[in-house]
PDB file of C-alpha atoms in Angstrom:
ATOM      1  CA  HIS M  15      -5.063  21.284   1.680  1.00 54.00           C
ATOM      2  CA  MET M  16      -3.250  18.395   3.443  1.00 57.00           C
ATOM      3  CA  ALA M  17      -0.314  16.779   1.527  1.00 57.00           C
ATOM      4  CA  ILE M  18       1.482  13.103   2.574  1.00 64.00           C
ATOM      5  CA  GLY M  19       4.362  13.551   0.513  1.00 68.00           C
ATOM      6  CA  ARG M  20       5.729  14.974  -2.956  1.00 73.00           C
ATOM      7  CA  LEU M  21       7.423  12.792  -5.812  1.00 72.00           C
ATOM      8  CA  SER M  22      10.723  14.253  -6.875  1.00 81.00           C
ATOM      9  CA  GLU M  23      10.738  15.435 -10.494  1.00 85.00           C
ATOM     10  CA  GLU M  24      12.721  12.447 -11.211  1.00 87.00           C
ATOM     11  CA  ASP M  25      10.600  10.131  -9.658  1.00 82.00           C
ATOM     12  CA  GLN M  26       7.309  11.648 -11.349  1.00 83.00           C
ATOM     13  CA  GLU M  27       9.162  11.486 -14.698  1.00 86.00           C
ATOM     14  CA  ARG M  28       9.793   7.725 -14.356  1.00 85.00           C
ATOM     15  CA  ILE M  29       6.009   6.926 -13.106  1.00 80.00           C
ATOM     16  CA  GLU M  30       4.749   9.171 -16.422  1.00 81.00           C
ATOM     17  CA  GLU M  31       7.128   6.946 -18.589  1.00 83.00           C
ATOM     18  CA  GLN M  32       6.064   3.771 -17.194  1.00 80.00           C
ATOM     19  CA  MET M  33       2.306   4.571 -17.408  1.00 73.00           C
ATOM     20  CA  ALA M  34       2.911   5.571 -21.121  1.00 75.00           C
ATOM     21  CA  THR M  35       4.497   2.201 -21.851  1.00 75.00           C
ATOM     22  CA  LEU M  36       1.666   0.347 -20.196  1.00 67.00           C
ATOM     23  CA  GLU M  37      -0.752   2.353 -22.062  1.00 62.00           C
ATOM     24  CA  GLU M  38       1.202   1.484 -25.564  1.00 71.00           C
ATOM     25  CA  THR M  39       0.866  -2.234 -24.934  1.00 77.00           C
ATOM     26  CA  ASP M  40      -1.563  -4.769 -23.649  1.00 81.00           C
ATOM     27  CA  PRO M  41      -0.826  -6.183 -20.441  1.00 82.00           C
ATOM     28  CA  TYR M  42      -2.963  -9.246 -21.293  1.00 85.00           C
ATOM     29  CA  ALA M  43      -1.206  -9.732 -24.603  1.00 81.00           C
ATOM     30  CA  LYS M  44       0.881 -12.397 -22.984  1.00 82.00           C
ATOM     31  CA  GLU M  45      -1.293 -14.379 -20.699  1.00 87.00           C
ATOM     32  CA  PRO M  46      -0.599 -18.241 -20.826  1.00 90.00           C
ATOM     33  CA  TYR M  47      -2.552 -20.515 -22.913  1.00 91.00           C
ATOM     34  CA  ARG M  48      -5.891 -22.067 -20.711  1.00 94.00           C
ATOM     35  CA  HIS M  49      -7.736 -25.374 -21.358  1.00 96.00           C
ATOM     36  CA  ARG M  50     -10.400 -25.141 -23.344  1.00 95.00           C
ATOM     37  CA  ALA M  51     -12.873 -26.914 -21.148  1.00 96.00           C
ATOM     38  CA  LEU M  52     -12.500 -23.865 -18.641  1.00 96.00           C
ATOM     39  CA  LEU M  53     -15.663 -22.422 -18.048  1.00 96.00           C
ATOM     40  CA  VAL M  54     -14.496 -18.637 -18.439  1.00 96.00           C
ATOM     41  CA  HIS M  55     -16.387 -16.013 -16.235  1.00 96.00           C
ATOM     42  CA  SER M  56     -14.160 -12.985 -17.546  1.00 94.00           C
ATOM     43  CA  ASP M  57     -10.627 -13.444 -19.697  1.00 91.00           C
ATOM     44  CA  THR M  58      -9.138  -9.985 -18.532  1.00 90.00           C
ATOM     45  CA  PRO M  59      -8.355 -10.625 -15.987  1.00 92.00           C
ATOM     46  CA  MET M  60      -8.548 -14.293 -16.238  1.00 94.00           C
ATOM     47  CA  ASN M  61     -11.361 -15.664 -14.009  1.00 95.00           C
ATOM     48  CA  ALA M  62     -12.530 -19.564 -14.990  1.00 96.00           C
ATOM     49  CA  GLU M  63     -13.519 -22.536 -13.226  1.00 96.00           C
ATOM     50  CA  CYS M  64     -13.127 -26.212 -13.817  1.00 96.00           C
ATOM     51  CA  PRO M  65     -16.603 -28.052 -15.145  1.00 94.00           C
ATOM     52  CA  THR M  66     -18.457 -29.740 -12.673  1.00 91.00           C
ATOM     53  CA  ARG M  67     -18.452 -33.439 -14.767  1.00 92.00           C
ATOM     54  CA  PHE M  68     -14.430 -33.125 -13.845  1.00 93.00           C
ATOM     55  CA  LEU M  69     -14.220 -32.394 -10.411  1.00 91.00           C
ATOM     56  CA  THR M  70     -15.460 -36.014  -9.375  1.00 89.00           C
ATOM     57  CA  GLN M  71     -13.315 -37.784 -12.228  1.00 91.00           C
ATOM     58  CA  ASN M  72     -10.241 -37.703 -10.245  1.00 89.00           C
ATOM     59  CA  PHE M  73      -9.062 -37.728  -6.640  1.00 89.00           C
ATOM     60  CA  LEU M  74      -6.758 -34.565  -7.608  1.00 91.00           C
ATOM     61  CA  THR M  75      -7.612 -31.724  -9.808  1.00 92.00           C
ATOM     62  CA  PRO M  76      -5.415 -31.722 -13.186  1.00 92.00           C
ATOM     63  CA  ALA M  77      -3.554 -28.783 -13.086  1.00 92.00           C
ATOM     64  CA  SER M  78      -4.745 -27.931 -16.920  1.00 94.00           C
ATOM     65  CA  ILE M  79      -8.500 -27.490 -15.405  1.00 95.00           C
ATOM     66  CA  PHE M  80      -7.552 -26.054 -12.014  1.00 94.00           C
ATOM     67  CA  TYR M  81      -9.857 -22.879 -11.204  1.00 95.00           C
ATOM     68  CA  ILE M  82      -8.171 -19.689 -12.046  1.00 95.00           C
ATOM     69  CA  ARG M  83      -9.045 -16.454  -9.608  1.00 94.00           C
ATOM     70  CA  HIS M  84      -7.018 -13.506 -11.089  1.00 92.00           C
ATOM     71  CA  HIS M  85      -7.262  -9.677 -10.483  1.00 90.00           C
ATOM     72  CA  HIS M  86      -4.597  -8.347 -12.862  1.00 89.00           C
ATOM     73  CA  PRO M  87      -2.945  -9.900 -15.918  1.00 88.00           C
ATOM     74  CA  VAL M  88      -0.223 -12.854 -15.399  1.00 89.00           C
ATOM     75  CA  PRO M  89       2.814 -10.794 -15.123  1.00 85.00           C
ATOM     76  CA  PHE M  90       5.822 -11.557 -17.746  1.00 82.00           C
ATOM     77  CA  LEU M  91       9.114 -11.654 -16.184  1.00 85.00           C
ATOM     78  CA  SER M  92      12.606 -11.019 -17.673  1.00 87.00           C
ATOM     79  CA  GLU M  93      15.331 -13.430 -16.897  1.00 92.00           C
ATOM     80  CA  LYS M  94      16.908 -10.717 -15.144  1.00 95.00           C
ATOM     81  CA  GLN M  95      13.623  -9.938 -13.058  1.00 93.00           C
ATOM     82  CA  VAL M  96      13.477 -13.676 -11.999  1.00 93.00           C
ATOM     83  CA  ASN M  97      17.097 -13.570 -10.987  1.00 95.00           C
ATOM     84  CA  ASP M  98      16.821 -10.698  -8.791  1.00 96.00           C
ATOM     85  CA  PHE M  99      13.647 -11.479  -7.325  1.00 95.00           C
ATOM     86  CA  ARG M 100      13.890 -12.212  -3.665  1.00 97.00           C
ATOM     87  CA  LEU M 101      11.095 -14.493  -1.336  1.00 96.00           C
ATOM     88  CA  LYS M 102      11.004 -12.652   2.101  1.00 96.00           C
ATOM     89  CA  VAL M 103      10.127 -14.805   4.721  1.00 96.00           C
ATOM     90  CA  ASP M 104       9.704 -13.832   8.223  1.00 96.00           C
ATOM     91  CA  LEU M 105      11.138 -16.554  10.559  1.00 95.00           C
ATOM     92  CA  THR M 106      11.673 -14.255  13.629  1.00 95.00           C
ATOM     93  CA  ALA M 107       9.062 -16.507  15.931  1.00 95.00           C
ATOM     94  CA  TYR M 108      11.428 -19.546  15.126  1.00 96.00           C
ATOM     95  CA  GLY M 109      14.804 -17.511  16.033  1.00 95.00           C
ATOM     96  CA  LYS M 110      15.857 -17.006  12.695  1.00 93.00           C
ATOM     97  CA  GLY M 111      14.937 -13.332  11.442  1.00 95.00           C
ATOM     98  CA  VAL M 112      13.882 -12.257   8.099  1.00 96.00           C
ATOM     99  CA  VAL M 113      15.570 -14.657   5.430  1.00 96.00           C
ATOM    100  CA  LEU M 114      15.435 -13.944   1.974  1.00 97.00           C
ATOM    101  CA  TYR M 115      15.589 -16.915  -0.723  1.00 97.00           C
ATOM    102  CA  SER M 116      16.519 -16.329  -4.389  1.00 97.00           C
ATOM    103  CA  VAL M 117      14.521 -18.692  -7.203  1.00 95.00           C
ATOM    104  CA  ASP M 118      17.709 -20.887  -7.632  1.00 96.00           C
ATOM    105  CA  GLU M 119      17.777 -21.160  -3.603  1.00 97.00           C
ATOM    106  CA  LEU M 120      14.320 -22.461  -3.546  1.00 96.00           C
ATOM    107  CA  ARG M 121      14.630 -24.670  -6.287  1.00 95.00           C
ATOM    108  CA  LYS M 122      17.656 -26.407  -4.689  1.00 97.00           C
ATOM    109  CA  MET M 123      15.416 -27.260  -1.617  1.00 97.00           C
ATOM    110  CA  LYS M 124      14.301 -30.244  -0.957  1.00 97.00           C
ATOM    111  CA  LYS M 125      10.994 -30.991  -2.454  1.00 94.00           C
ATOM    112  CA  VAL M 126       7.872 -31.847  -0.425  1.00 94.00           C
ATOM    113  CA  GLU M 127       4.585 -32.751  -1.700  1.00 93.00           C
ATOM    114  CA  ILE M 128       1.049 -32.310   0.217  1.00 93.00           C
ATOM    115  CA  THR M 129      -2.658 -32.945  -0.839  1.00 94.00           C
ATOM    116  CA  ALA M 130      -4.653 -30.077  -0.090  1.00 92.00           C
ATOM    117  CA  THR M 131      -8.038 -28.760  -1.295  1.00 92.00           C
ATOM    118  CA  LEU M 132      -7.946 -25.033  -2.492  1.00 93.00           C
ATOM    119  CA  GLN M 133     -11.507 -22.941  -2.794  1.00 93.00           C
ATOM    120  CA  CYS M 134     -12.374 -19.747  -4.101  1.00 91.00           C
ATOM    121  CA  SER M 135     -14.280 -17.437  -1.552  1.00 90.00           C
ATOM    122  CA  GLY M 136     -16.984 -16.996  -3.917  1.00 91.00           C
ATOM    123  CA  ASN M 137     -17.294 -20.886  -5.273  1.00 92.00           C
ATOM    124  CA  ARG M 138     -21.260 -21.168  -5.839  1.00 91.00           C
ATOM    125  CA  ARG M 139     -21.921 -17.458  -5.435  1.00 92.00           C
ATOM    126  CA  SER M 140     -24.192 -18.099  -8.540  1.00 92.00           C
ATOM    127  CA  GLY M 141     -26.851 -19.931  -6.114  1.00 91.00           C
ATOM    128  CA  PHE M 142     -27.096 -17.165  -3.914  1.00 90.00           C
ATOM    129  CA  ASN M 143     -28.497 -15.145  -7.303  1.00 87.00           C
ATOM    130  CA  GLN M 144     -31.490 -16.981  -7.126  1.00 88.00           C
ATOM    131  CA  PHE M 145     -32.430 -15.787  -3.764  1.00 91.00           C
ATOM    132  CA  GLN M 146     -30.866 -12.271  -3.797  1.00 91.00           C
ATOM    133  CA  ARG M 147     -28.415 -10.485  -6.255  1.00 88.00           C
ATOM    134  CA  THR M 148     -24.655 -10.436  -4.934  1.00 87.00           C
ATOM    135  CA  SER M 149     -21.789  -8.983  -6.347  1.00 88.00           C
ATOM    136  CA  GLY M 150     -18.716 -10.555  -7.802  1.00 88.00           C
ATOM    137  CA  THR M 151     -18.084 -13.400 -10.398  1.00 91.00           C
ATOM    138  CA  PRO M 152     -20.962 -15.552 -10.588  1.00 91.00           C
ATOM    139  CA  TRP M 153     -18.930 -18.777  -9.590  1.00 94.00           C
ATOM    140  CA  GLY M 154     -20.653 -22.363 -10.175  1.00 93.00           C
ATOM    141  CA  GLN M 155     -19.081 -25.031  -8.089  1.00 93.00           C
ATOM    142  CA  GLY M 156     -16.190 -25.374  -9.720  1.00 93.00           C
ATOM    143  CA  ALA M 157     -13.983 -22.697  -8.448  1.00 91.00           C
ATOM    144  CA  ILE M 158     -12.547 -25.649  -5.767  1.00 92.00           C
ATOM    145  CA  SER M 159      -9.639 -28.010  -6.512  1.00 85.00           C
TER     146      SER M 159
END
């Protein structure tokens, strides 16, 4: 019998309380509004793609119809959680070490915009299913920006 570690009684009780709270509430109850034109593959967690007809209407995909690929519910954060959050960035390759940024510090930074394309690695997976069954969400071609 091998054991990697043992939780203290206090930590175990805290985890059990958190699990009980999760069981009482629906983690998907506070999901944000989604555009009704999206082609939804699943709603818990949300996986939806942009309809093909919208992909060529504009050079940039509007945020409201951008594809959605989630593995979990969208987190609903309290103001305290947002204020306490720190983004950890490892800049050791640039001689600056590890730097922590608060949300306020990030908002104060100079805004830079770039045009880029994002694509889910499963985009067009449904086409493969015509030849051999694949695993995963059967995306059409709309899991791309």
